[in-house]
Amino acid sequence: MERPNWAPGDIDLERPSVARVYDYWLGGAHNFAADRAVAQKTLEYLPELRNIVLNHRAFLRRAVRYLLGRGVRQFLDLGSGIPTVGNVHEIAQTADPNSKIVYVDMDPVAVAHSRALLNGNERVSVLQADVRDPESVLDSAEVAEQLDFDEPVGVLMIALLHFVSDDEKPVGIIGGYRDRLAPGSFLVVSHAGYEAEEETGSYRAARANYDRNVTPMTYRNKVEFTKLFEGFALVEPGVVRLPAWHPESPDDLDDAGTPFPGFGAVGRKA
């Protein structure tokens, strides 16, 4: 396979990645044949998956606007992925050009494209790091350059924590960020999940294909998801299915009859 000029030289073109498969589902162009193959096969098992992914992005936009309305002007976007329409800086800096954002991802394609897109935007930094190591993220030069932790910060974990297993202690990871945040800061999380009785054959087939070819995911139910907000007070409406969190219009609500396979919530540090 010919290597695209935008692909870093150490990228394995034959190995699908989380960020690039997600980019394909969002309609992006920064993915390889291996990414497209597994993404398309997963869609064959679960055709509604593209809409599910788009709902995570829509939740991100609504949550950022909510935080802006509460005076937040600093954002730490963990597992930010490959840039696409509706990025955090576009929303935040449209509302207030002085808003500051740090994007964090470990995928080199995501980082390279973020840096290229944001070249010249002095209020945005891009960090290549493993978000499971809060100390390395928070002590980085990129974070120090942009964020003042004496003031509220919005920490965003969109479609991220289902890639963190229970053995990796996601509550502890979140706590590493929470303990450095000023009062009035927020945690925003979206997560794949459903109750045990809601799992369909399509879900199982799509999940098995993705786990086998990309990376294992950990789906959590509502109780398990809620535990991620330890140390935060949930804002209204609490933990809900993604389309039901502050919908912008009745058309945003999922009315297909099947519960949406993902949860969303926003918590505030007192």
GROMACS .gro file of N, CA, C and O in nm, residues 73-144:
model
  288
   73ARG      N    1  -1.396   2.855   3.031
   73ARG     CA    2  -1.325   2.899   2.911
   73ARG      C    3  -1.195   2.820   2.890
   73ARG      O    4  -1.112   2.859   2.808
   74GLN      N    5  -1.180   2.709   2.963
   74GLN     CA    6  -1.063   2.623   2.950
   74GLN      C    7  -1.112   2.479   2.934
   74GLN      O    8  -1.197   2.433   3.012
   75PHE      N    9  -1.055   2.408   2.837
   75PHE     CA   10  -1.102   2.273   2.808
   75PHE      C   11  -0.983   2.179   2.787
   75PHE      O   12  -0.889   2.213   2.714
   76LEU      N   13  -0.991   2.063   2.849
   76LEU     CA   14  -0.893   1.956   2.831
   76LEU      C   15  -0.966   1.839   2.767
   76LEU      O   16  -1.045   1.771   2.832
   77ASP      N   17  -0.941   1.818   2.638
   77ASP     CA   18  -1.011   1.717   2.560
   77ASP      C   19  -0.924   1.591   2.552
   77ASP      O   20  -0.826   1.586   2.477
   78LEU      N   21  -0.959   1.490   2.630
   78LEU     CA   22  -0.880   1.368   2.641
   78LEU      C   23  -0.929   1.263   2.543
   78LEU      O   24  -1.049   1.234   2.537
   79GLY      N   25  -0.836   1.206   2.466
   79GLY     CA   26  -0.876   1.113   2.361
   79GLY      C   27  -0.950   1.185   2.250
   79GLY      O   28  -1.053   1.140   2.202
   80SER      N   29  -0.895   1.297   2.208
   80SER     CA   30  -0.966   1.390   2.118
   80SER      C   31  -0.983   1.336   1.978
   80SER      O   32  -1.074   1.377   1.906
   81GLY      N   33  -0.896   1.245   1.933
   81GLY     CA   34  -0.912   1.185   1.801
   81GLY      C   35  -0.867   1.273   1.687
   81GLY      O   36  -0.804   1.377   1.706
   82ILE      N   37  -0.903   1.230   1.566
   82ILE     CA   38  -0.867   1.302   1.444
   82ILE      C   39  -0.963   1.418   1.425
   82ILE      O   40  -1.084   1.401   1.439
   83PRO      N   41  -0.913   1.537   1.395
   83PRO     CA   42  -1.001   1.654   1.382
   83PRO      C   43  -1.111   1.632   1.278
   83PRO      O   44  -1.087   1.580   1.170
   84THR      N   45  -1.230   1.673   1.315
   84THR     CA   46  -1.344   1.667   1.224
   84THR      C   47  -1.435   1.786   1.256
   84THR      O   48  -1.402   1.867   1.341
   85VAL      N   49  -1.546   1.797   1.189
   85VAL     CA   50  -1.635   1.912   1.208
   85VAL      C   51  -1.688   1.914   1.351
   85VAL      O   52  -1.723   1.810   1.407
   86GLY      N   53  -1.692   2.032   1.410
   86GLY     CA   54  -1.746   2.047   1.544
   86GLY      C   55  -1.648   2.017   1.654
   86GLY      O   56  -1.684   1.966   1.760
   87ASN      N   57  -1.521   2.049   1.632
   87ASN     CA   58  -1.421   2.032   1.736
   87ASN      C   59  -1.443   2.131   1.850
   87ASN      O   60  -1.510   2.234   1.833
   88VAL      N   61  -1.383   2.102   1.965
   88VAL     CA   62  -1.404   2.184   2.083
   88VAL      C   63  -1.362   2.328   2.059
   88VAL      O   64  -1.433   2.422   2.097
   89HIS      N   65  -1.246   2.349   1.996
   89HIS     CA   66  -1.198   2.487   1.979
   89HIS      C   67  -1.291   2.567   1.888
   89HIS      O   68  -1.307   2.688   1.906
   90GLU      N   69  -1.353   2.501   1.790
   90GLU     CA   70  -1.444   2.572   1.700
   90GLU      C   71  -1.566   2.623   1.778
   90GLU      O   72  -1.611   2.736   1.757
   91ILE      N   73  -1.618   2.539   1.865
   91ILE     CA   74  -1.735   2.577   1.944
   91ILE      C   75  -1.698   2.683   2.047
   91ILE      O   76  -1.762   2.788   2.058
   92ALA      N   77  -1.590   2.656   2.123
   92ALA     CA   78  -1.554   2.745   2.233
   92ALA      C   79  -1.506   2.880   2.185
   92ALA      O   80  -1.544   2.985   2.240
   93GLN      N   81  -1.421   2.882   2.082
   93GLN     CA   82  -1.365   3.009   2.038
   93GLN      C   83  -1.462   3.090   1.954
   93GLN      O   84  -1.443   3.210   1.938
   94THR      N   85  -1.566   3.026   1.902
   94THR     CA   86  -1.674   3.103   1.839
   94THR      C   87  -1.750   3.181   1.946
   94THR      O   88  -1.788   3.296   1.926
   95ALA      N   89  -1.771   3.116   2.062
   95ALA     CA   90  -1.839   3.184   2.172
   95ALA      C   91  -1.750   3.288   2.238
   95ALA      O   92  -1.796   3.396   2.276
   96ASP      N   93  -1.623   3.254   2.255
   96ASP     CA   94  -1.527   3.345   2.318
   96ASP      C   95  -1.389   3.315   2.259
   96ASP      O   96  -1.330   3.212   2.290
   97PRO      N   97  -1.336   3.405   2.176
   97PRO     CA   98  -1.205   3.381   2.113
   97PRO      C   99  -1.091   3.359   2.211
   97PRO      O  100  -0.986   3.307   2.174
   98ASN      N  101  -1.111   3.398   2.338
   98ASN     CA  102  -1.007   3.379   2.438
   98ASN      C  103  -1.009   3.241   2.502
   98ASN      O  104  -0.925   3.212   2.589
   99SER      N  105  -1.102   3.156   2.463
   99SER     CA  106  -1.107   3.021   2.519
   99SER      C  107  -0.980   2.945   2.484
   99SER      O  108  -0.924   2.961   2.376
  100LYS      N  109  -0.936   2.862   2.579
  100LYS     CA  110  -0.813   2.785   2.560
  100LYS      C  111  -0.845   2.635   2.566
  100LYS      O  112  -0.926   2.591   2.649
  101ILE      N  113  -0.777   2.560   2.480
  101ILE     CA  114  -0.806   2.417   2.466
  101ILE      C  115  -0.676   2.340   2.455
  101ILE      O  116  -0.583   2.384   2.387
  102VAL      N  117  -0.670   2.225   2.520
  102VAL     CA  118  -0.561   2.129   2.499
  102VAL      C  119  -0.624   1.998   2.452
  102VAL      O  120  -0.711   1.943   2.520
  103TYR      N  121  -0.580   1.952   2.335
  103TYR     CA  122  -0.622   1.822   2.282
  103TYR      C  123  -0.516   1.719   2.319
  103TYR      O  124  -0.396   1.744   2.302
  104VAL      N  125  -0.560   1.602   2.363
  104VAL     CA  126  -0.468   1.496   2.402
  104VAL      C  127  -0.509   1.366   2.334
  104VAL      O  128  -0.625   1.324   2.345
  105ASP      N  129  -0.415   1.304   2.266
  105ASP     CA  130  -0.440   1.172   2.206
  105ASP      C  131  -0.306   1.101   2.193
  105ASP      O  132  -0.201   1.166   2.188
  106MET      N  133  -0.311   0.968   2.185
  106MET     CA  134  -0.187   0.892   2.168
  106MET      C  135  -0.168   0.845   2.025
  106MET      O  136  -0.062   0.795   1.990
  107ASP      N  137  -0.271   0.862   1.940
  107ASP     CA  138  -0.261   0.819   1.801
  107ASP      C  139  -0.181   0.922   1.722
  107ASP      O  140  -0.218   1.040   1.718
  108PRO      N  141  -0.070   0.883   1.657
  108PRO     CA  142   0.014   0.981   1.587
  108PRO      C  143  -0.055   1.050   1.471
  108PRO      O  144  -0.025   1.166   1.442
  109VAL      N  145  -0.148   0.982   1.403
  109VAL     CA  146  -0.221   1.047   1.295
  109VAL      C  147  -0.312   1.156   1.352
  109VAL      O  148  -0.319   1.268   1.299
  110ALA      N  149  -0.380   1.126   1.461
  110ALA     CA  150  -0.466   1.226   1.525
  110ALA      C  151  -0.386   1.347   1.568
  110ALA      O  152  -0.425   1.463   1.547
  111VAL      N  153  -0.270   1.323   1.628
  111VAL     CA  154  -0.187   1.432   1.677
  111VAL      C  155  -0.131   1.514   1.560
  111VAL      O  156  -0.133   1.638   1.563
  112ALA      N  157  -0.082   1.447   1.456
  112ALA     CA  158  -0.025   1.518   1.342
  112ALA      C  159  -0.128   1.608   1.275
  112ALA      O  160  -0.099   1.724   1.241
  113HIS      N  161  -0.249   1.557   1.258
  113HIS     CA  162  -0.351   1.638   1.192
  113HIS      C  163  -0.401   1.750   1.281
  113HIS      O  164  -0.432   1.859   1.233
  114SER      N  165  -0.409   1.723   1.409
  114SER     CA  166  -0.450   1.831   1.499
  114SER      C  167  -0.349   1.945   1.497
  114SER      O  168  -0.387   2.063   1.491
  115ARG      N  169  -0.221   1.910   1.500
  115ARG     CA  170  -0.118   2.014   1.498
  115ARG      C  171  -0.119   2.092   1.366
  115ARG      O  172  -0.102   2.215   1.365
  116ALA      N  173  -0.140   2.022   1.255
  116ALA     CA  174  -0.145   2.091   1.126
  116ALA      C  175  -0.265   2.185   1.118
  116ALA      O  176  -0.254   2.299   1.072
  117LEU      N  177  -0.380   2.136   1.165
  117LEU     CA  178  -0.503   2.216   1.161
  117LEU      C  179  -0.492   2.340   1.250
  117LEU      O  180  -0.542   2.448   1.214
  118LEU      N  181  -0.426   2.325   1.362
  118LEU     CA  182  -0.426   2.431   1.463
  118LEU      C  183  -0.301   2.517   1.462
  118LEU      O  184  -0.284   2.602   1.548
  119ASN      N  185  -0.216   2.494   1.365
  119ASN     CA  186  -0.095   2.575   1.352
  119ASN      C  187  -0.133   2.723   1.342
  119ASN      O  188  -0.211   2.763   1.255
  120GLY      N  189  -0.081   2.803   1.431
  120GLY     CA  190  -0.112   2.946   1.432
  120GLY      C  191  -0.218   2.986   1.532
  120GLY      O  192  -0.236   3.105   1.559
  121ASN      N  193  -0.289   2.889   1.589
  121ASN     CA  194  -0.388   2.918   1.692
  121ASN      C  195  -0.316   2.910   1.828
  121ASN      O  196  -0.295   2.801   1.881
  122GLU      N  197  -0.280   3.024   1.881
  122GLU     CA  198  -0.195   3.028   2.000
  122GLU      C  199  -0.267   2.988   2.127
  122GLU      O  200  -0.203   2.967   2.231
  123ARG      N  201  -0.398   2.974   2.121
  123ARG     CA  202  -0.474   2.938   2.241
  123ARG      C  203  -0.514   2.790   2.241
  123ARG      O  204  -0.598   2.750   2.322
  124VAL      N  205  -0.454   2.713   2.152
  124VAL     CA  206  -0.480   2.569   2.146
  124VAL      C  207  -0.348   2.495   2.138
  124VAL      O  208  -0.259   2.534   2.062
  125SER      N  209  -0.334   2.390   2.218
  125SER     CA  210  -0.216   2.304   2.212
  125SER      C  211  -0.259   2.160   2.190
  125SER      O  212  -0.371   2.121   2.224
  126VAL      N  213  -0.168   2.080   2.134
  126VAL     CA  214  -0.194   1.940   2.106
  126VAL      C  215  -0.083   1.858   2.172
  126VAL      O  216   0.035   1.882   2.149
  127LEU      N  217  -0.123   1.760   2.252
  127LEU     CA  218  -0.029   1.677   2.326
  127LEU      C  219  -0.045   1.532   2.287
  127LEU      O  220  -0.158   1.480   2.286
  128GLN      N  221   0.065   1.466   2.253
  128GLN     CA  222   0.062   1.322   2.231
  128GLN      C  223   0.098   1.255   2.362
  128GLN      O  224   0.211   1.265   2.411
  129ALA      N  225   0.001   1.186   2.422
  129ALA     CA  226   0.022   1.124   2.552
  129ALA      C  227  -0.086   1.020   2.577
  129ALA      O  228  -0.191   1.020   2.511
  130ASP      N  229  -0.060   0.934   2.672
  130ASP     CA  230  -0.157   0.833   2.714
  130ASP      C  231  -0.243   0.894   2.824
  130ASP      O  232  -0.192   0.925   2.933
  131VAL      N  233  -0.370   0.912   2.796
  131VAL     CA  234  -0.458   0.979   2.893
  131VAL      C  235  -0.476   0.898   3.020
  131VAL      O  236  -0.526   0.950   3.121
  132ARG      N  237  -0.435   0.771   3.019
  132ARG     CA  238  -0.444   0.688   3.140
  132ARG      C  239  -0.338   0.726   3.243
  132ARG      O  240  -0.339   0.672   3.355
  133ASP      N  241  -0.251   0.818   3.207
  133ASP     CA  242  -0.146   0.865   3.298
  133ASP      C  243  -0.170   1.014   3.325
  133ASP      O  244  -0.109   1.101   3.262
  134PRO      N  245  -0.261   1.046   3.418
  134PRO     CA  246  -0.295   1.187   3.442
  134PRO      C  247  -0.177   1.275   3.474
  134PRO      O  248  -0.170   1.391   3.430
  135GLU      N  249  -0.083   1.224   3.549
  135GLU     CA  250   0.031   1.306   3.590
  135GLU      C  251   0.112   1.353   3.470
  135GLU      O  252   0.151   1.470   3.460
  136SER      N  253   0.136   1.261   3.373
  136SER     CA  254   0.215   1.300   3.256
  136SER      C  255   0.140   1.401   3.171
  136SER      O  256   0.201   1.489   3.110
  137VAL      N  257   0.009   1.390   3.167
  137VAL     CA  258  -0.071   1.486   3.091
  137VAL      C  259  -0.070   1.622   3.160
  137VAL      O  260  -0.038   1.726   3.100
  138LEU      N  261  -0.102   1.622   3.288
  138LEU     CA  262  -0.118   1.749   3.360
  138LEU      C  263   0.013   1.822   3.383
  138LEU      O  264   0.015   1.944   3.397
  139ASP      N  265   0.125   1.748   3.385
  139ASP     CA  266   0.255   1.812   3.405
  139ASP      C  267   0.325   1.846   3.273
  139ASP      O  268   0.440   1.891   3.274
  140SER      N  269   0.257   1.827   3.162
  140SER     CA  270   0.318   1.854   3.031
  140SER      C  271   0.331   2.003   3.005
  140SER      O  272   0.257   2.085   3.061
  141ALA      N  273   0.424   2.036   2.917
  141ALA     CA  274   0.443   2.176   2.878
  141ALA      C  275   0.320   2.230   2.806
  141ALA      O  276   0.284   2.348   2.821
  142GLU      N  277   0.255   2.144   2.728
  142GLU     CA  278   0.137   2.188   2.652
  142GLU      C  279   0.023   2.231   2.744
  142GLU      O  280  -0.042   2.332   2.720
  143VAL      N  281   0.001   2.152   2.849
  143VAL     CA  282  -0.105   2.187   2.944
  143VAL      C  283  -0.065   2.311   3.023
  143VAL      O  284  -0.146   2.403   3.044
  144ALA      N  285   0.059   2.317   3.067
  144ALA     CA  286   0.105   2.433   3.143
  144ALA      C  287   0.093   2.562   3.062
  144ALA      O  288   0.066   2.670   3.117
   0.00000   0.00000   0.00000
